[in-house]
Coordinates of C-alpha atoms and ligand atoms in Angstrom, one line a residue:
X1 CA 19.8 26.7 62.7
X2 CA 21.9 25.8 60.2
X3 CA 21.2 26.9 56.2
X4 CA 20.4 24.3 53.7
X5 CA 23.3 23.7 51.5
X6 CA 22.4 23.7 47.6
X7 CA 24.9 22.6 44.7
X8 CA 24.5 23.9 41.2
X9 CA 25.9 21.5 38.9
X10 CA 26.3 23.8 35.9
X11 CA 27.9 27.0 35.0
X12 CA 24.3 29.0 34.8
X13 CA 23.1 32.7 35.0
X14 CA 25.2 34.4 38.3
X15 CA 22.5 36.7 39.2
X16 CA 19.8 33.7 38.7
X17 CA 21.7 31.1 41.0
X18 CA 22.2 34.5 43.6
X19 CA 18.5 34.6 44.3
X20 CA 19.3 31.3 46.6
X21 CA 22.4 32.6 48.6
X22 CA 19.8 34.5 50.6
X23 CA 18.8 31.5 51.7
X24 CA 21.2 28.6 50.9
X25 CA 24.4 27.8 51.3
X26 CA 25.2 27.6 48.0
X27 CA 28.0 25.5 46.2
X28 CA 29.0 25.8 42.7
X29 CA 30.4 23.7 39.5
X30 CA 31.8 26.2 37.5
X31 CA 32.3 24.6 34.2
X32 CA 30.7 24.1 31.3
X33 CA 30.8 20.2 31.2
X34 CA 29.0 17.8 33.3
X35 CA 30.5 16.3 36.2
X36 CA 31.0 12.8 36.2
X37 CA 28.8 10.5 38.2
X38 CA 31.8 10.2 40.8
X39 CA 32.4 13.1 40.9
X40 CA 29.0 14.3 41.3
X41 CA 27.8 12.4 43.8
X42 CA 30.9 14.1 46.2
X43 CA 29.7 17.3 45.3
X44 CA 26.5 16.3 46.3
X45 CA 27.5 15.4 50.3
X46 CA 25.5 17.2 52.7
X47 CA 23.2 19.2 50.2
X48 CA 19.6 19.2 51.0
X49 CA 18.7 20.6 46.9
X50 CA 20.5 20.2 43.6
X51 CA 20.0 22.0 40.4
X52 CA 20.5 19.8 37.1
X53 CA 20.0 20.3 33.6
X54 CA 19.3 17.4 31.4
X55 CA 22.7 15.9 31.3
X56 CA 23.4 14.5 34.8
X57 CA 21.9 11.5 35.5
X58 CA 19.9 11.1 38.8
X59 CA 19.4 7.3 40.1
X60 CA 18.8 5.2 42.8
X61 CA 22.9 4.6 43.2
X62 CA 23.3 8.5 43.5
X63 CA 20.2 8.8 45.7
X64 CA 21.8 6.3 47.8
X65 CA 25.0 8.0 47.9
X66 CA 23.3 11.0 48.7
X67 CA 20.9 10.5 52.0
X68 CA 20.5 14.1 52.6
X69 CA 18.7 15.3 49.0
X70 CA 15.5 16.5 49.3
X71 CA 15.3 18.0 46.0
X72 CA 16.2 18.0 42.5
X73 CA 15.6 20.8 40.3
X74 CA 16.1 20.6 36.6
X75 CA 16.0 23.4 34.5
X76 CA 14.6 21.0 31.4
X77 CA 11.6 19.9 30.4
X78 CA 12.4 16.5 29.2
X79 CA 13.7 14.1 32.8
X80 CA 14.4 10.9 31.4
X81 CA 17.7 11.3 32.8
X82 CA 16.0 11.4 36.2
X83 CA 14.8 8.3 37.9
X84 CA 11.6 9.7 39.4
X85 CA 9.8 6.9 40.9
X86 CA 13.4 6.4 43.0
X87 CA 13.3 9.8 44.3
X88 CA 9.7 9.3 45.5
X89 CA 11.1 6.2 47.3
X90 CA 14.0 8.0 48.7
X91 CA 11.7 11.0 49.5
X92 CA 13.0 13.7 46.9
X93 CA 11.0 15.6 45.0
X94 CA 11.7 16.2 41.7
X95 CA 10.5 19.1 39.6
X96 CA 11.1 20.1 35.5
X97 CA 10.7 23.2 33.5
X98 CA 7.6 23.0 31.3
X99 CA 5.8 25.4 29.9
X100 CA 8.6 28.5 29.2
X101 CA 10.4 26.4 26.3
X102 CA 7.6 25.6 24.8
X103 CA 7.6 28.6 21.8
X104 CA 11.0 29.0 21.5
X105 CA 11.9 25.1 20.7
X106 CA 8.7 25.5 18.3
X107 CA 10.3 27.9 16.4
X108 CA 13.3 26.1 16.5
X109 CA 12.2 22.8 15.5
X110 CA 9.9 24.4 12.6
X111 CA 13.5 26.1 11.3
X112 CA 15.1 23.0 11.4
X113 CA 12.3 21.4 9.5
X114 CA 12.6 24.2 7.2
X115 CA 16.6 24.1 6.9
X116 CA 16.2 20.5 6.2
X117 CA 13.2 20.7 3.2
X118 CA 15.0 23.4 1.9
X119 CA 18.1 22.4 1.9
X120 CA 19.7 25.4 3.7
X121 CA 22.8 23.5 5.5
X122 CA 23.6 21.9 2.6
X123 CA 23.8 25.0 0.2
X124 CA 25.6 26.8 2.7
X125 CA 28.4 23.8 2.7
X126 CA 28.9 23.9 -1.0
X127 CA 28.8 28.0 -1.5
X128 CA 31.6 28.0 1.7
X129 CA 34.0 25.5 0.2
X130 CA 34.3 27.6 -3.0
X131 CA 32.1 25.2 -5.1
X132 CA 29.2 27.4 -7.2
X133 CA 30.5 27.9 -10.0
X134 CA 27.0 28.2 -11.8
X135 CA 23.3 28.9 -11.4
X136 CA 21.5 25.8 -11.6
X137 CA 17.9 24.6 -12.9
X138 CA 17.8 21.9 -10.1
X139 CA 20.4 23.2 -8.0
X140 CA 19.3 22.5 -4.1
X141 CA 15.7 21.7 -5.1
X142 CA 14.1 20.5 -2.4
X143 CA 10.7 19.6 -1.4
X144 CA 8.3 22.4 -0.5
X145 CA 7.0 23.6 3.3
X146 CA 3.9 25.4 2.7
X147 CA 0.7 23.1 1.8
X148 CA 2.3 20.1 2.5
X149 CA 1.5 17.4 5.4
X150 CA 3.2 18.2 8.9
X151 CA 3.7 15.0 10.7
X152 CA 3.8 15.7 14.5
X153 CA 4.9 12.8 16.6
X154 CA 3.7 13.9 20.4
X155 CA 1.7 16.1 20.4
X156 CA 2.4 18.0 24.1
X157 CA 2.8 22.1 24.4
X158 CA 5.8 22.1 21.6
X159 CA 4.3 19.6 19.2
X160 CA 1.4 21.8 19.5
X161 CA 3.2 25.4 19.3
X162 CA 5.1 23.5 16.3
X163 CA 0.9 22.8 14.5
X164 CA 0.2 26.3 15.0
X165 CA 2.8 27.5 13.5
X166 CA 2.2 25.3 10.6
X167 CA -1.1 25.8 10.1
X168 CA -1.7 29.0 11.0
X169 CA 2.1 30.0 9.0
X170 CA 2.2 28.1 6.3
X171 CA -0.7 26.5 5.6
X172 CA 0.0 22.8 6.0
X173 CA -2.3 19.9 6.6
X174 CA -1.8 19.1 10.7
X175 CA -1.2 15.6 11.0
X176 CA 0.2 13.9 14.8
X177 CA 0.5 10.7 16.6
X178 CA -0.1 10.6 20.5
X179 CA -1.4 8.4 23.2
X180 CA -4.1 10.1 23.8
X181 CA -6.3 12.8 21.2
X182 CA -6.5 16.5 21.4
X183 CA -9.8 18.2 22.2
X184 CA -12.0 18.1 19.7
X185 CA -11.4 22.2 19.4
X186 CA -7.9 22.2 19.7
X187 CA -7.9 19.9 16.5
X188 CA -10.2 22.5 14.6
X189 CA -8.0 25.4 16.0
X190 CA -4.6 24.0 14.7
X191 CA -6.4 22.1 11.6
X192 CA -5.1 18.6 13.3
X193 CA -6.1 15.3 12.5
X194 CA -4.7 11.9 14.7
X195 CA -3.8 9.0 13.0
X196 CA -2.0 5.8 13.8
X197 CA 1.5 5.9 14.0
X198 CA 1.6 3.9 10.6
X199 CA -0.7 6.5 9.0
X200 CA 1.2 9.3 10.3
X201 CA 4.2 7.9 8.9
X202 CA 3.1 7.3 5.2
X203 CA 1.3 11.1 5.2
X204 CA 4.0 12.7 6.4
X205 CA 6.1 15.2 3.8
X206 CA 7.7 16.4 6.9
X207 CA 8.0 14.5 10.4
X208 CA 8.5 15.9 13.2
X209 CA 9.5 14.0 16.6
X210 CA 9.0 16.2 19.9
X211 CA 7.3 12.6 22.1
X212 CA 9.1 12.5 25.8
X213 CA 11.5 9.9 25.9
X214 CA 10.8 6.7 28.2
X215 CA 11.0 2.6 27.8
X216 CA 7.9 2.8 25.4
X217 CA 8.9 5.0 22.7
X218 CA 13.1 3.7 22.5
X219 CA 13.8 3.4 18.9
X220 CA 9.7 4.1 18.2
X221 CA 11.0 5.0 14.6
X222 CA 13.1 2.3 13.3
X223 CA 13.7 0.7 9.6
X224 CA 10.1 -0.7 9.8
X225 CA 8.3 2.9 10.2
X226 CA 11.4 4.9 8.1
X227 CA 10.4 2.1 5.4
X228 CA 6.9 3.3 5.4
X229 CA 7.8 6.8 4.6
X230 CA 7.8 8.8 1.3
X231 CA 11.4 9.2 -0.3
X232 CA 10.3 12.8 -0.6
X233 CA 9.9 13.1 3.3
X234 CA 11.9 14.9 5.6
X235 CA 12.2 13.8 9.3
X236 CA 13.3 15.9 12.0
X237 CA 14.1 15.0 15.7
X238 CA 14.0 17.7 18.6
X239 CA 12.7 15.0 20.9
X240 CA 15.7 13.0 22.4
X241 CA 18.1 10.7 20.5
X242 CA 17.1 7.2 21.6
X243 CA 13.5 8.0 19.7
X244 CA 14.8 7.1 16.6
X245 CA 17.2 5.3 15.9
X246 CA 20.0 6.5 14.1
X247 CA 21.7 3.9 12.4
X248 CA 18.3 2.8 10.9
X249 CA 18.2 6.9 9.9
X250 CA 21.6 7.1 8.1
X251 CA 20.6 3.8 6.7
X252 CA 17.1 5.2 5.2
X253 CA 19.2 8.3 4.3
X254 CA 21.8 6.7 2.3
X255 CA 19.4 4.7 0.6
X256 CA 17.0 7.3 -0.6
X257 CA 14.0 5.6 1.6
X258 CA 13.8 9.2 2.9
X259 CA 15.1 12.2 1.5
X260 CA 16.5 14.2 4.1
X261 CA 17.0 14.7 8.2
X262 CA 17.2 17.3 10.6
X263 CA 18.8 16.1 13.8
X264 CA 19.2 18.4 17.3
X265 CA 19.6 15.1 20.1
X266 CA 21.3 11.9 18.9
X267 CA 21.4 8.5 20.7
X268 CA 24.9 8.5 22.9
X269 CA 25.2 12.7 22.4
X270 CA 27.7 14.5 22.3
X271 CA 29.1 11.4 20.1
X272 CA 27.1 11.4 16.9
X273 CA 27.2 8.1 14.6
X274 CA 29.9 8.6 12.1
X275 CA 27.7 6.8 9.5
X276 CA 25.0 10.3 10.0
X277 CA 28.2 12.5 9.6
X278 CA 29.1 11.4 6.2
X279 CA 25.9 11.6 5.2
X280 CA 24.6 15.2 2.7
X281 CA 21.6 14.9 3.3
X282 CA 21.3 15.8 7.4
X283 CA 21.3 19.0 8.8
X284 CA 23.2 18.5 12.7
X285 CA 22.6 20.9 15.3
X286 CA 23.8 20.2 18.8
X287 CA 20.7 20.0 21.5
X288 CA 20.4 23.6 21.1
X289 CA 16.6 23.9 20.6
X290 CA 15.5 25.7 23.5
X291 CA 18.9 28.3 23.1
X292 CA 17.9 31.5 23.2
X293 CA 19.0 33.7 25.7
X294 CA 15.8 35.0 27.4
X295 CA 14.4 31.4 27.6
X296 CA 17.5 29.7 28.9
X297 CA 17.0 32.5 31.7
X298 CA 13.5 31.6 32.3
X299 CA 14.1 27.9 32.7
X300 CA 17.2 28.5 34.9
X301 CA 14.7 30.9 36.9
X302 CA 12.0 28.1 37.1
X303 CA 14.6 26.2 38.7
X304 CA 15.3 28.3 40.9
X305 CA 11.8 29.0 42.2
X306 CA 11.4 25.1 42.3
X307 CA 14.6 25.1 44.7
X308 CA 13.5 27.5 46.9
X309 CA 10.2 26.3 47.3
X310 CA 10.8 22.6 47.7
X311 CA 12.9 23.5 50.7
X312 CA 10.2 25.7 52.2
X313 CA 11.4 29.1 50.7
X314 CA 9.1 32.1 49.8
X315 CA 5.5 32.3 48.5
X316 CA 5.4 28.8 47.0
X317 CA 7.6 26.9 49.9
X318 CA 5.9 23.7 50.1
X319 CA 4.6 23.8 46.6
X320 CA 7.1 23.9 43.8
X321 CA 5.1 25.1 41.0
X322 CA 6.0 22.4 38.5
X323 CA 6.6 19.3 40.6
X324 CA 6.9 15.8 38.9
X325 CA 6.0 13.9 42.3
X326 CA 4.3 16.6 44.7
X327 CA 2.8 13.7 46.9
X328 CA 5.9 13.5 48.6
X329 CA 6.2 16.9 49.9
X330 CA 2.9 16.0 51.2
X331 CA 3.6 12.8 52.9
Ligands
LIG1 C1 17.6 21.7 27.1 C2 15.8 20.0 26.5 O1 18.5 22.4 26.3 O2 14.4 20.9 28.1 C3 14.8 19.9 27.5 O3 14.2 18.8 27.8 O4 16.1 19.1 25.9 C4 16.5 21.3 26.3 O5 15.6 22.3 26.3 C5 18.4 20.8 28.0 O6 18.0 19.6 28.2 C6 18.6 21.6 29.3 O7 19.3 21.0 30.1

């Protein structure tokens, strides 16, 4: 019988993606940038699995293209770049990498936060290009952390890894937006309170966006909701770009609605709006809020174990342990 044949369509962890050759043929894209859709799709001939990341785009052209996929594997939690009801149809099962992020982009959103109230990016800038001269009374004043009001919008694993921390941390008021309410104990655990998105938006000292992407919540903060903000606030974005929209943003932060922004995903990324680049008052990272080394491993390895089982391999064949549409591995 012949092997499966797999394609992993990023430079990742060699002795992660060798726990399929076993198993799998296994083919390789060994750079560091994305494929193009082209491109991809030739790669993809006569594979039976692929493993993603959040950058290529899966659709029903590809899927097409592609008759012989059976599953795709991303090693990221977020899949909007996945059409999932069009693998169903086509009979691929897709699967994401919840759950082993979840502390490590906390922390990471909660230092960009920080970096942002605090200034930090924006000190660094001036001290580098030779410019302090001088203590200063008001030098880099910004607004404080500790006691004030955390705005969560989304409040999934990280929003609420992100609460804990601020509660438990730094003793802020806890307050998020989400479709649906905690349990009433997880709101006395993490000292949370819901409010409408309005409400959350004029608490806020400090906003932060972690809500999944999809149709509903494009451009969810706009000039409308930016408008109802303090000029104090801070608003940071680990969610996707596309959430907020950033020309409203450098708008608001040119004009002193806000105060100040921390950005990690930006709508059309790796591009990032020139007007946000001229801007002071925005710390820029680039989509590095899950990066630390042993978590990158562990969502490469939940990949991995999704591969092998959604092609039958091992303990779990049959049953990918974090399956987006496991209904068609059992129709
Ligand atoms: C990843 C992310 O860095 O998991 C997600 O949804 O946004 C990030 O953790 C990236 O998308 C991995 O491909």
């Amino acid at each position: 019988m012949t092997r499966p044949t797999v394609f992993i369509a990023r430079q990742v962890f060699g002795d992660i993606v060798d726990r399929l050759r076993p198993h799998f043929d296994v083919r390789t894209h060994d750079g560091d940038a994305p494929l193009t859709q082209p491109a991809l799709i030739a790669a993809l001939q006569g594979c039976a699995g692929v493993f993603i990341t959040g950058s290529e785009k899966i659709d029903a052209a590809l899927l097409d293209a592609c008759p012989q996929l059976k599953a795709v594997c991303t090693m990221a939690v977020g899949y909007n770049n996945i059409d999932v009801p069009a693998c169903s149809a086509h009979g691929v099962v897709v699967t994401n990498a919840p759950g082993v992020l979840t502390e490590t982009t906390a922390d990471f959103g909660f230092a960009l936060m920080m970096a942002t109230a605090r200034r930090i990016a924006e000190g660094e800038r001036f001290l580098r290009e030779g410019r302090w001269k001088h203590w200063g009374v008001d030098m880099f004043a910004g607004g404080d952390v500790h006691g004030a009001t955390l705005g969560i919008l989304g409040m999934g694993r990280i929003g609420q890894a992100i609460a804990k921390r601020g509660h438990g941390g730094f003793d802020m008021k806890v307050a998020y937006h989400n479709r649906s309410h905690l349990p009433a104990e997880s709101e006395v655990s993490l000292g949370a309170t819901w409010m409408t998105l309005p409400e959350l938006l004029r608490a806020a000292d400090h906003l932060v966006i972690v809500t999944p992407y999809t149709p509903e919540t494009h451009h969810l903060v706009g000039a409308a909701q930016l408008a109802l903000m303090k000029p104090t606030a801070t608003l940071t974005n680990i969610a996707r770009g596309g959430v907020v929209d950033d020309a409203a943003l450098a708008e608001a932060l040119a004009a002193g609605t806000i105060a100040a922004a921390g950005l990690d995903v930006f709508e059309g990324e790796p591009v990032v709006n020139p007007a946000l680049l001229a801007l002071r008052n925005v710390v820029l990272t680039p989509h590095i809020a899950s990066a630390s080394v042993p978590t990158r491993r562990a969502m490469a390895n939940l990949a991995v174990d999704n591969l092998l089982a959604a092609l039958g391999v091992g303990p779990d064949a049959g049953k990918p342990p974090t399956a987006l549409n496991p209904e068609v591995l059992r129709s």
